[in-house]
């Protein structure tokens, strides 16, 4: 086989692998989003009160660690993914119920949901079509997300609403960048584990939606 033909075959094989990876990721992501919507609806129908933030974080980290540990086993990994996303959906139920009780609550939730979808599809399309490498964002995102996470805890402990909004802005930007980063890794072959890729995109969408909801609510109440 000529070198050029070998290169063509390798490129075609790589493209097929990326397409297969994308199909798995988006199929699992869609399924987890639907499952989260179901668990959120269950929590709302049960009138579940907001969970303690510290307990929520501990359970979330435990399930995230479990998902990472099981990510190389398709069966256990998928079960762990649904446990994680189902739990996060369940915690979202009381939050949605709180916002929906506001005079313009339905509009706020709908706008945040639409904004999340537009941002996700826009950034994903950009990463998929340009195939730019955004791997350089990895270290920066780790620092920013950790700093915003700690600031969020501080805003809750010390009841600082302004800091909470700043944190929401930071999380919205960081979550958007995370979508670019993860999609770029998939397209360029840097991520080959569809379970962890799905979890990363899900968490980005979850945080983006909550951040937009808080930001929209803040400015709506100021008007």
mmCIF file of C-alpha atoms in Angstrom:
data_model
loop_
_atom_site.group_PDB
_atom_site.id
_atom_site.type_symbol
_atom_site.label_atom_id
_atom_site.label_comp_id
_atom_site.label_asym_id
_atom_site.label_seq_id
_atom_site.Cartn_x
_atom_site.Cartn_y
_atom_site.Cartn_z
ATOM 1 C CA UNK A 1 0.000 0.000 0.000
ATOM 2 C CA UNK A 2 1.330 3.436 -0.923
ATOM 3 C CA UNK A 3 1.991 5.905 1.919
ATOM 4 C CA UNK A 4 -0.683 8.282 0.621
ATOM 5 C CA UNK A 5 -3.233 5.466 0.482
ATOM 6 C CA UNK A 6 -2.288 4.372 3.993
ATOM 7 C CA UNK A 7 -2.761 7.907 5.227
ATOM 8 C CA UNK A 8 -6.170 8.091 3.534
ATOM 9 C CA UNK A 9 -7.271 4.824 5.119
ATOM 10 C CA UNK A 10 -6.079 5.962 8.548
ATOM 11 C CA UNK A 11 -7.867 9.300 8.174
ATOM 12 C CA UNK A 12 -11.073 7.570 7.124
ATOM 13 C CA UNK A 13 -10.790 5.180 10.065
ATOM 14 C CA UNK A 14 -10.220 8.074 12.441
ATOM 15 C CA UNK A 15 -13.254 9.941 11.072
ATOM 16 C CA UNK A 16 -15.428 6.850 11.487
ATOM 17 C CA UNK A 17 -14.229 6.415 15.077
ATOM 18 C CA UNK A 18 -15.020 10.066 15.869
ATOM 19 C CA UNK A 19 -18.487 9.806 14.291
ATOM 20 C CA UNK A 20 -19.208 6.629 16.276
ATOM 21 C CA UNK A 21 -18.029 8.348 19.442
ATOM 22 C CA UNK A 22 -20.232 11.386 18.800
ATOM 23 C CA UNK A 23 -23.299 9.206 18.205
ATOM 24 C CA UNK A 24 -22.745 7.363 21.484
ATOM 25 C CA UNK A 25 -22.158 10.573 23.423
ATOM 26 C CA UNK A 26 -25.176 12.443 22.059
ATOM 27 C CA UNK A 27 -27.472 9.413 22.404
ATOM 28 C CA UNK A 28 -26.453 8.892 26.029
ATOM 29 C CA UNK A 29 -26.610 12.637 26.731
ATOM 30 C CA UNK A 30 -30.164 12.831 25.359
ATOM 31 C CA UNK A 31 -31.189 9.826 27.461
ATOM 32 C CA UNK A 32 -29.699 11.286 30.651
ATOM 33 C CA UNK A 33 -31.362 14.654 30.062
ATOM 34 C CA UNK A 34 -34.738 12.957 29.648
ATOM 35 C CA UNK A 35 -34.118 10.872 32.769
ATOM 36 C CA UNK A 36 -33.146 14.001 34.715
ATOM 37 C CA UNK A 37 -36.345 15.672 33.570
ATOM 38 C CA UNK A 38 -38.287 12.672 34.862
ATOM 39 C CA UNK A 39 -36.597 12.662 38.285
ATOM 40 C CA UNK A 40 -37.049 16.448 38.527
ATOM 41 C CA UNK A 41 -40.775 16.018 37.824
ATOM 42 C CA UNK A 42 -40.986 13.273 40.461
ATOM 43 C CA UNK A 43 -39.325 15.532 43.042
ATOM 44 C CA UNK A 44 -41.729 18.358 42.185
ATOM 45 C CA UNK A 45 -44.792 16.109 42.439
ATOM 46 C CA UNK A 46 -43.552 14.818 45.807
ATOM 47 C CA UNK A 47 -43.008 18.412 47.019
ATOM 48 C CA UNK A 48 -39.456 17.524 48.025
ATOM 49 C CA UNK A 49 -37.823 20.446 49.892
ATOM 50 C CA UNK A 50 -34.435 21.764 48.714
ATOM 51 C CA UNK A 51 -31.688 19.397 49.789
ATOM 52 C CA UNK A 52 -28.890 20.531 52.088
ATOM 53 C CA UNK A 53 -26.148 21.950 49.809
ATOM 54 C CA UNK A 54 -23.310 20.231 51.678
ATOM 55 C CA UNK A 55 -25.064 16.860 51.562
ATOM 56 C CA UNK A 56 -25.858 17.409 47.876
ATOM 57 C CA UNK A 57 -22.208 18.138 47.096
ATOM 58 C CA UNK A 58 -21.011 15.063 48.989
ATOM 59 C CA UNK A 59 -23.457 12.736 47.204
ATOM 60 C CA UNK A 60 -22.638 14.369 43.864
ATOM 61 C CA UNK A 61 -18.884 13.907 44.355
ATOM 62 C CA UNK A 62 -19.415 10.309 45.452
ATOM 63 C CA UNK A 63 -21.496 9.491 42.378
ATOM 64 C CA UNK A 64 -19.029 11.330 40.139
ATOM 65 C CA UNK A 65 -16.165 9.262 41.565
ATOM 66 C CA UNK A 66 -18.218 6.086 41.078
ATOM 67 C CA UNK A 67 -18.935 7.011 37.459
ATOM 68 C CA UNK A 68 -15.260 7.672 36.779
ATOM 69 C CA UNK A 69 -14.265 4.370 38.392
ATOM 70 C CA UNK A 70 -16.831 2.453 36.294
ATOM 71 C CA UNK A 71 -16.329 4.384 33.054
ATOM 72 C CA UNK A 72 -14.382 1.606 31.322
ATOM 73 C CA UNK A 73 -17.166 -0.903 31.914
ATOM 74 C CA UNK A 74 -20.146 -0.124 29.637
ATOM 75 C CA UNK A 75 -22.807 -1.706 31.866
ATOM 76 C CA UNK A 76 -21.617 -0.429 35.249
ATOM 77 C CA UNK A 77 -20.610 2.887 33.715
ATOM 78 C CA UNK A 78 -24.033 3.565 32.211
ATOM 79 C CA UNK A 79 -25.759 2.583 35.474
ATOM 80 C CA UNK A 80 -23.483 5.021 37.337
ATOM 81 C CA UNK A 81 -24.189 7.762 34.780
ATOM 82 C CA UNK A 82 -27.938 7.407 35.245
ATOM 83 C CA UNK A 83 -27.518 7.338 39.029
ATOM 84 C CA UNK A 84 -25.536 10.591 38.872
ATOM 85 C CA UNK A 85 -27.767 12.416 36.406
ATOM 86 C CA UNK A 86 -30.942 11.106 38.033
ATOM 87 C CA UNK A 87 -29.773 12.439 41.384
ATOM 88 C CA UNK A 88 -28.920 15.834 39.902
ATOM 89 C CA UNK A 89 -32.312 15.943 38.228
ATOM 90 C CA UNK A 90 -33.945 15.131 41.568
ATOM 91 C CA UNK A 91 -32.102 18.031 43.227
ATOM 92 C CA UNK A 92 -33.237 20.278 40.380
ATOM 93 C CA UNK A 93 -36.924 19.597 41.087
ATOM 94 C CA UNK A 94 -37.210 21.743 44.269
ATOM 95 C CA UNK A 95 -35.207 24.519 42.602
ATOM 96 C CA UNK A 96 -37.537 24.594 39.603
ATOM 97 C CA UNK A 97 -40.555 24.552 41.902
ATOM 98 C CA UNK A 98 -39.178 27.595 43.727
ATOM 99 C CA UNK A 99 -38.703 29.552 40.498
ATOM 100 C CA UNK A 100 -42.042 28.482 39.037
ATOM 101 C CA UNK A 101 -43.803 30.000 42.046
ATOM 102 C CA UNK A 102 -42.533 33.451 41.053
ATOM 103 C CA UNK A 103 -44.937 35.704 39.073
ATOM 104 C CA UNK A 104 -42.848 35.265 35.906
ATOM 105 C CA UNK A 105 -41.427 31.890 36.883
ATOM 106 C CA UNK A 106 -42.542 29.961 33.804
ATOM 107 C CA UNK A 107 -41.010 32.582 31.539
ATOM 108 C CA UNK A 108 -37.731 32.520 33.480
ATOM 109 C CA UNK A 109 -37.446 28.737 33.323
ATOM 110 C CA UNK A 110 -38.391 28.653 29.645
ATOM 111 C CA UNK A 111 -35.906 31.389 28.748
ATOM 112 C CA UNK A 112 -33.089 29.720 30.695
ATOM 113 C CA UNK A 113 -33.868 26.382 29.044
ATOM 114 C CA UNK A 114 -33.970 27.934 25.572
ATOM 115 C CA UNK A 115 -30.757 29.856 26.232
ATOM 116 C CA UNK A 116 -29.008 26.688 27.389
ATOM 117 C CA UNK A 117 -30.088 24.851 24.242
ATOM 118 C CA UNK A 118 -29.030 27.674 21.911
ATOM 119 C CA UNK A 119 -25.613 28.017 23.550
ATOM 120 C CA UNK A 120 -25.027 24.250 23.527
ATOM 121 C CA UNK A 121 -25.986 23.714 19.891
ATOM 122 C CA UNK A 122 -24.151 26.851 18.749
ATOM 123 C CA UNK A 123 -20.887 26.003 20.502
ATOM 124 C CA UNK A 124 -21.099 22.311 19.568
ATOM 125 C CA UNK A 125 -21.677 23.188 15.913
ATOM 126 C CA UNK A 126 -18.715 25.574 15.983
ATOM 127 C CA UNK A 127 -16.401 22.956 17.488
ATOM 128 C CA UNK A 128 -17.632 20.252 15.103
ATOM 129 C CA UNK A 129 -17.342 22.325 11.928
ATOM 130 C CA UNK A 130 -14.078 24.148 12.629
ATOM 131 C CA UNK A 131 -12.403 21.186 14.384
ATOM 132 C CA UNK A 132 -10.288 23.695 16.331
ATOM 133 C CA UNK A 133 -8.288 22.350 19.234
ATOM 134 C CA UNK A 134 -9.483 23.877 22.509
ATOM 135 C CA UNK A 135 -7.468 21.523 24.719
ATOM 136 C CA UNK A 136 -5.481 24.513 25.995
ATOM 137 C CA UNK A 137 -8.582 25.493 27.991
ATOM 138 C CA UNK A 138 -8.269 22.445 30.259
ATOM 139 C CA UNK A 139 -5.968 23.839 32.944
ATOM 140 C CA UNK A 140 -7.636 27.248 32.889
ATOM 141 C CA UNK A 141 -11.096 25.723 33.292
ATOM 142 C CA UNK A 142 -9.991 23.577 36.227
ATOM 143 C CA UNK A 143 -8.755 26.638 38.121
ATOM 144 C CA UNK A 144 -11.763 28.819 37.262
ATOM 145 C CA UNK A 145 -14.344 26.162 38.128
ATOM 146 C CA UNK A 146 -12.653 25.361 41.443
ATOM 147 C CA UNK A 147 -12.425 29.051 42.347
ATOM 148 C CA UNK A 148 -16.072 29.636 41.398
ATOM 149 C CA UNK A 149 -17.115 26.541 43.353
ATOM 150 C CA UNK A 150 -15.398 27.805 46.522
ATOM 151 C CA UNK A 151 -16.799 31.306 46.000
ATOM 152 C CA UNK A 152 -20.266 29.786 45.619
ATOM 153 C CA UNK A 153 -19.920 28.041 48.964
ATOM 154 C CA UNK A 154 -18.770 31.320 50.537
ATOM 155 C CA UNK A 155 -21.763 33.192 49.081
ATOM 156 C CA UNK A 156 -24.112 30.573 50.580
ATOM 157 C CA UNK A 157 -22.421 30.510 54.018
ATOM 158 C CA UNK A 158 -22.178 34.300 54.359
ATOM 159 C CA UNK A 159 -25.426 35.103 52.489
ATOM 160 C CA UNK A 160 -23.848 37.316 49.811
ATOM 161 C CA UNK A 161 -26.316 37.601 46.893
ATOM 162 C CA UNK A 162 -24.031 39.809 44.776
ATOM 163 C CA UNK A 163 -21.196 37.281 45.016
ATOM 164 C CA UNK A 164 -23.693 34.556 44.097
ATOM 165 C CA UNK A 165 -24.574 36.379 40.860
ATOM 166 C CA UNK A 166 -20.908 36.901 40.031
ATOM 167 C CA UNK A 167 -20.360 33.179 40.564
ATOM 168 C CA UNK A 168 -23.310 32.441 38.262
ATOM 169 C CA UNK A 169 -21.755 34.583 35.522
ATOM 170 C CA UNK A 170 -18.429 32.792 35.949
ATOM 171 C CA UNK A 171 -20.091 29.373 35.867
ATOM 172 C CA UNK A 172 -22.070 30.317 32.750
ATOM 173 C CA UNK A 173 -18.871 31.305 30.915
ATOM 174 C CA UNK A 174 -16.902 28.323 32.261
ATOM 175 C CA UNK A 175 -19.693 25.891 31.326
ATOM 176 C CA UNK A 176 -19.799 27.311 27.797
ATOM 177 C CA UNK A 177 -16.040 26.935 27.513
ATOM 178 C CA UNK A 178 -16.315 23.378 28.858
ATOM 179 C CA UNK A 179 -18.708 22.489 26.030
ATOM 180 C CA UNK A 180 -16.149 23.759 23.513
ATOM 181 C CA UNK A 181 -13.324 21.961 25.299
ATOM 182 C CA UNK A 182 -15.055 18.575 25.542
ATOM 183 C CA UNK A 183 -16.492 18.628 22.012
ATOM 184 C CA UNK A 184 -13.089 19.598 20.659
ATOM 185 C CA UNK A 185 -11.465 16.689 22.495
ATOM 186 C CA UNK A 186 -13.955 14.259 20.978
ATOM 187 C CA UNK A 187 -13.516 15.629 17.451
ATOM 188 C CA UNK A 188 -9.729 15.631 17.664
ATOM 189 C CA UNK A 189 -9.428 12.209 19.292
ATOM 190 C CA UNK A 190 -8.396 13.439 22.719
ATOM 191 C CA UNK A 191 -11.399 11.823 24.404
ATOM 192 C CA UNK A 192 -12.262 8.209 23.624
ATOM 193 C CA UNK A 193 -14.386 7.353 26.671
ATOM 194 C CA UNK A 194 -17.983 8.180 25.743
ATOM 195 C CA UNK A 195 -19.222 7.786 29.305
ATOM 196 C CA UNK A 196 -16.915 10.453 30.734
ATOM 197 C CA UNK A 197 -17.486 12.682 27.707
ATOM 198 C CA UNK A 198 -21.241 12.460 28.312
ATOM 199 C CA UNK A 199 -20.864 13.260 32.010
ATOM 200 C CA UNK A 200 -18.718 16.308 31.241
ATOM 201 C CA UNK A 201 -21.226 17.695 28.743
ATOM 202 C CA UNK A 202 -24.143 16.940 31.066
ATOM 203 C CA UNK A 203 -22.521 18.777 33.975
ATOM 204 C CA UNK A 204 -21.742 21.723 31.687
ATOM 205 C CA UNK A 205 -25.402 21.882 30.598
ATOM 206 C CA UNK A 206 -26.671 21.477 34.162
ATOM 207 C CA UNK A 207 -24.499 24.306 35.502
ATOM 208 C CA UNK A 208 -25.197 26.508 32.485
ATOM 209 C CA UNK A 209 -28.957 26.149 32.938
ATOM 210 C CA UNK A 210 -28.830 26.910 36.673
ATOM 211 C CA UNK A 211 -26.509 29.872 36.118
ATOM 212 C CA UNK A 212 -28.758 31.386 33.445
ATOM 213 C CA UNK A 213 -31.780 30.836 35.683
ATOM 214 C CA UNK A 214 -30.158 32.709 38.583
ATOM 215 C CA UNK A 215 -28.929 35.539 36.340
ATOM 216 C CA UNK A 216 -32.309 35.995 34.650
ATOM 217 C CA UNK A 217 -34.097 35.914 38.002
ATOM 218 C CA UNK A 218 -31.726 38.495 39.468
ATOM 219 C CA UNK A 219 -32.231 41.010 36.667
ATOM 220 C CA UNK A 220 -35.956 40.300 36.478
ATOM 221 C CA UNK A 221 -36.367 41.154 40.152
ATOM 222 C CA UNK A 222 -34.427 44.399 39.685
ATOM 223 C CA UNK A 223 -36.847 45.628 37.004
#
